[in-house]
Amino acid sequence: MPVPHNHRHAPLGADLAPEMGSALAAFNAAVFTGPGEIPRKYRELIGIAVALTTQCEACIRFHTEDAMTLGTSEQELAEVTYIAAAMRAGGAVVHGMKALSVAARASKPMASTGA
């Protein structure tokens, strides 16, 4: 019997843009429960990491519920939390490097146009 999942309903309900909502629900179901090389549990752990990074509360809840149904341990949840934290920190460092680059350009005098 397939493991139930939280990806079968359109988030806006059946009455608002029903074709688009149905397509989104089908896409989510295919991504998280369809065939592929990445096991279902890992897909949910990836979903949790991304949800933590984007700070989507509903996504965190749904992916965690599904991951726990698939046998995810609290240790795995802790590890995926630190993976997400490292990714956010890495992004901040890279963007900080961009800010330093902008600051370096801004501190240089403008070249004269000879006018």
XYZ file of N, CA and C in Angstrom:
345
model
N 0.843 -1.182 0.000
C 0.000 0.000 0.000
C 0.888 1.245 0.000
N 0.616 2.213 -0.885
C 1.445 3.422 -0.922
C 1.268 4.258 0.338
N 2.354 4.929 0.707
C 2.318 5.808 1.876
C 1.506 7.041 1.522
N 0.559 7.444 2.373
C -0.201 8.663 2.097
C 0.739 9.863 2.014
N 0.297 10.886 1.332
C 1.127 12.080 1.211
C 0.259 13.325 1.230
N 0.882 14.437 1.545
C 0.198 15.721 1.667
C 0.245 16.523 0.378
N 0.517 15.892 -0.737
C 0.715 16.625 -1.989
C -0.404 16.379 -2.984
N -1.551 16.009 -2.510
C -2.611 15.651 -3.445
C -3.671 16.736 -3.593
N -3.608 17.810 -2.815
C -4.628 18.852 -2.881
C -4.020 20.179 -3.303
N -4.732 20.892 -4.155
C -4.285 22.226 -4.554
C -4.412 23.159 -3.354
N -3.411 24.011 -3.128
C -3.433 24.861 -1.939
C -4.544 25.901 -1.928
N -5.084 26.277 -3.089
C -6.125 27.301 -3.127
C -7.526 26.715 -3.179
N -7.643 25.417 -3.134
C -8.955 24.800 -3.174
C -9.403 24.504 -4.592
N -10.519 23.820 -4.686
C -11.000 23.344 -5.981
C -11.739 24.415 -6.771
N -12.197 25.477 -6.126
C -13.032 26.449 -6.824
C -12.259 27.625 -7.417
N -11.027 27.854 -7.028
C -10.233 28.973 -7.527
C -9.199 28.449 -8.516
N -9.280 28.866 -9.771
C -8.372 28.412 -10.832
C -8.217 26.885 -10.784
N -9.300 26.155 -10.933
C -9.255 24.703 -10.732
C -8.295 23.955 -11.645
N -8.168 24.371 -12.905
C -7.258 23.667 -13.809
C -5.816 23.824 -13.338
N -5.468 25.050 -12.962
C -4.098 25.301 -12.498
C -3.841 24.594 -11.175
N -4.811 24.638 -10.276
C -4.667 23.967 -8.985
C -4.502 22.468 -9.139
N -5.285 21.890 -10.024
C -5.174 20.446 -10.272
C -3.818 20.103 -10.879
N -3.362 20.957 -11.796
C -2.056 20.716 -12.415
C -0.937 20.805 -11.376
N -1.024 21.790 -10.491
C -0.007 21.931 -9.443
C -0.036 20.731 -8.503
N -1.225 20.293 -8.107
C -1.338 19.129 -7.223
C -0.766 17.878 -7.898
N -1.052 17.701 -9.188
C -0.520 16.540 -9.922
C 1.000 16.619 -10.025
N 1.519 17.825 -10.282
C 2.966 18.011 -10.363
C 3.619 17.668 -9.027
N 3.087 18.208 -7.930
C 3.648 17.923 -6.605
C 3.601 16.441 -6.292
N 2.489 15.792 -6.620
C 2.383 14.350 -6.366
C 3.425 13.584 -7.178
N 3.622 13.980 -8.438
C 4.618 13.305 -9.277
C 6.021 13.512 -8.731
N 6.314 14.726 -8.291
C 7.653 15.030 -7.784
C 7.951 14.234 -6.515
N 7.001 14.173 -5.611
C 7.278 13.552 -4.318
C 6.922 12.075 -4.237
N 6.036 11.580 -5.098
C 5.629 10.173 -5.000
C 5.793 9.399 -6.295
N 6.161 10.076 -7.375
C 6.305 9.405 -8.658
C 7.593 8.609 -8.751
N 7.779 7.947 -9.900
C 8.983 7.146 -10.084
C 10.227 8.022 -10.155
N 11.345 7.435 -9.822
C 12.615 8.137 -9.887
C 13.662 7.428 -9.055
N 14.891 7.856 -9.189
C 16.011 7.230 -8.492
C 16.120 7.676 -7.032
N 15.629 8.847 -6.696
C 15.733 9.342 -5.313
C 14.604 8.724 -4.503
N 14.933 7.995 -3.437
C 13.896 7.372 -2.612
C 12.955 8.418 -2.005
N 11.735 8.009 -1.775
C 10.684 8.898 -1.265
C 11.106 9.606 0.025
N 11.705 8.881 0.951
C 12.127 9.491 2.214
C 13.115 10.627 1.957
N 14.059 10.422 1.058
C 15.044 11.465 0.747
C 14.386 12.666 0.088
N 13.374 12.405 -0.741
C 12.647 13.522 -1.358
C 12.011 14.395 -0.277
N 11.437 13.743 0.722
C 10.811 14.512 1.811
C 11.863 15.253 2.631
N 13.012 14.632 2.869
C 14.084 15.323 3.599
C 14.590 16.538 2.816
N 14.694 16.402 1.503
C 15.063 17.547 0.670
C 13.986 18.621 0.779
N 12.729 18.192 0.728
C 11.616 19.133 0.876
C 11.679 19.874 2.201
N 12.042 19.173 3.269
C 12.168 19.824 4.580
C 13.291 20.848 4.544
N 14.434 20.482 3.989
C 15.568 21.416 3.935
C 15.203 22.678 3.163
N 14.540 22.514 2.029
C 14.140 23.677 1.242
C 13.090 24.490 1.998
N 12.144 23.811 2.629
C 11.107 24.516 3.394
C 11.713 25.296 4.558
N 12.721 24.731 5.211
C 13.398 25.464 6.285
C 14.111 26.688 5.727
N 14.705 26.536 4.561
C 15.440 27.635 3.950
C 14.497 28.741 3.491
N 13.352 28.373 2.927
C 12.386 29.372 2.471
C 11.442 29.801 3.592
N 11.492 29.095 4.700
C 10.687 29.365 5.889
C 9.182 29.294 5.611
N 8.795 28.265 4.860
C 7.389 28.006 4.569
C 6.836 27.075 5.646
N 6.014 27.624 6.544
C 5.513 26.844 7.679
C 4.680 25.643 7.249
N 3.805 25.830 6.267
C 2.975 24.707 5.807
C 3.841 23.623 5.184
N 4.834 24.031 4.398
C 5.722 23.052 3.761
C 6.510 22.274 4.812
N 6.980 22.970 5.839
C 7.714 22.306 6.919
C 6.819 21.244 7.554
N 5.569 21.619 7.853
C 4.646 20.689 8.506
C 4.344 19.491 7.613
N 3.962 19.738 6.361
C 3.571 18.638 5.476
C 4.733 17.699 5.174
N 5.891 18.256 4.845
C 7.023 17.395 4.512
C 7.528 16.642 5.736
N 7.459 17.264 6.911
C 7.871 16.564 8.132
C 6.903 15.433 8.454
N 5.607 15.690 8.322
C 4.617 14.628 8.561
C 4.878 13.443 7.625
N 5.074 13.749 6.334
C 5.307 12.667 5.379
C 6.631 11.959 5.655
N 7.659 12.717 5.998
C 8.965 12.110 6.290
C 8.876 11.186 7.504
N 8.156 11.608 8.525
C 8.023 10.773 9.730
C 7.263 9.491 9.403
N 6.249 9.589 8.547
C 5.511 8.397 8.118
C 6.430 7.416 7.401
N 7.457 7.949 6.755
C 8.408 7.121 6.007
C 9.587 6.649 6.861
N 9.548 6.914 8.161
C 10.573 6.393 9.051
C 11.724 7.328 9.354
N 11.567 8.599 9.068
C 12.625 9.559 9.377
C 12.798 9.674 10.891
N 14.049 9.736 11.321
C 14.339 9.853 12.754
C 14.519 11.317 13.151
N 14.466 11.572 14.436
C 14.715 12.932 14.926
C 16.145 13.357 14.616
N 17.083 12.418 14.642
C 18.466 12.744 14.295
C 18.559 13.201 12.840
N 17.841 12.514 11.950
C 17.842 12.935 10.545
C 17.241 14.336 10.394
N 16.183 14.625 11.153
C 15.592 15.973 11.109
C 16.582 17.017 11.609
N 17.324 16.687 12.657
C 18.337 17.619 13.166
C 19.423 17.846 12.114
N 19.876 16.777 11.475
C 20.924 16.904 10.466
C 20.454 17.728 9.276
N 19.226 17.492 8.812
C 18.716 18.255 7.674
C 18.539 19.725 8.055
N 18.251 19.985 9.315
C 18.163 21.373 9.783
C 19.517 22.057 9.668
N 20.570 21.366 10.066
C 21.913 21.957 9.957
C 22.360 22.088 8.506
N 21.937 21.174 7.651
C 22.244 21.305 6.225
C 21.592 22.573 5.681
N 20.323 22.789 6.024
C 19.622 23.999 5.575
C 20.299 25.248 6.135
N 20.704 25.199 7.394
C 21.374 26.351 8.012
C 22.687 26.654 7.303
N 23.430 25.617 6.945
C 24.704 25.815 6.239
C 24.465 26.434 4.865
N 23.405 26.006 4.197
C 23.096 26.569 2.881
C 22.729 28.045 2.992
N 21.953 28.400 4.000
C 21.599 29.820 4.194
C 22.837 30.627 4.549
N 23.681 30.079 5.400
C 24.905 30.790 5.776
C 25.813 30.973 4.568
N 25.928 29.946 3.748
C 26.753 30.042 2.546
C 26.249 31.127 1.615
N 24.943 31.205 1.460
C 24.359 32.249 0.621
C 24.663 33.637 1.165
N 24.602 33.786 2.486
C 24.905 35.084 3.090
C 26.362 35.468 2.860
N 27.258 34.503 2.971
C 28.681 34.784 2.757
C 28.929 35.193 1.306
N 28.355 34.460 0.363
C 28.547 34.789 -1.046
C 27.970 36.175 -1.357
N 26.803 36.480 -0.830
C 26.223 37.803 -1.064
C 27.022 38.885 -0.345
N 27.615 38.552 0.783
C 28.508 39.498 1.455
C 29.721 39.807 0.595
N 30.234 38.796 -0.099
C 31.354 39.011 -1.015
C 30.938 39.952 -2.153
N 29.708 39.791 -2.636
C 29.200 40.692 -3.670
C 29.101 42.120 -3.128
N 28.635 42.266 -1.888
C 28.547 43.592 -1.279
C 29.927 44.228 -1.161
N 30.928 43.446 -0.783
C 32.293 43.976 -0.694
C 32.804 44.403 -2.070
N 32.434 43.658 -3.099
C 32.825 44.020 -4.457
C 32.180 45.343 -4.874
N 30.911 45.512 -4.552
C 30.221 46.774 -4.844
C 30.869 47.906 -4.074
N 31.196 47.673 -2.807
C 31.824 48.704 -1.985
C 33.176 49.114 -2.561
N 33.938 48.144 -3.046
C 35.246 48.447 -3.632
C 35.089 49.310 -4.877
N 34.102 48.987 -5.719
C 33.870 49.797 -6.921
C 33.368 51.188 -6.550
N 32.527 51.272 -5.545
C 31.932 52.561 -5.142
C 32.975 53.476 -4.525
N 34.012 52.920 -3.924
C 35.026 53.747 -3.272
C 36.097 54.279 -4.230
N 36.108 53.755 -5.455
C 37.081 54.227 -6.444
C 36.532 55.505 -7.088
N 37.420 56.493 -7.326
C 36.959 57.719 -7.995
C 36.471 57.414 -9.410
N 35.460 58.167 -9.848
C 34.939 58.015 -11.196
C 35.982 58.516 -12.185
N 36.131 57.829 -13.283
C 37.095 58.256 -14.316
C 36.569 59.512 -15.013
N 37.445 60.409 -15.309
C 37.079 61.649 -15.986
C 36.750 61.348 -17.442
N 35.727 62.014 -17.961
C 35.332 61.802 -19.351
C 36.052 62.778 -20.278
N 36.812 63.734 -19.707
C 37.560 64.686 -20.519
C 36.708 65.777 -21.116
N 35.511 65.960 -20.623
C 34.622 66.977 -21.187
C 34.950 68.369 -20.758
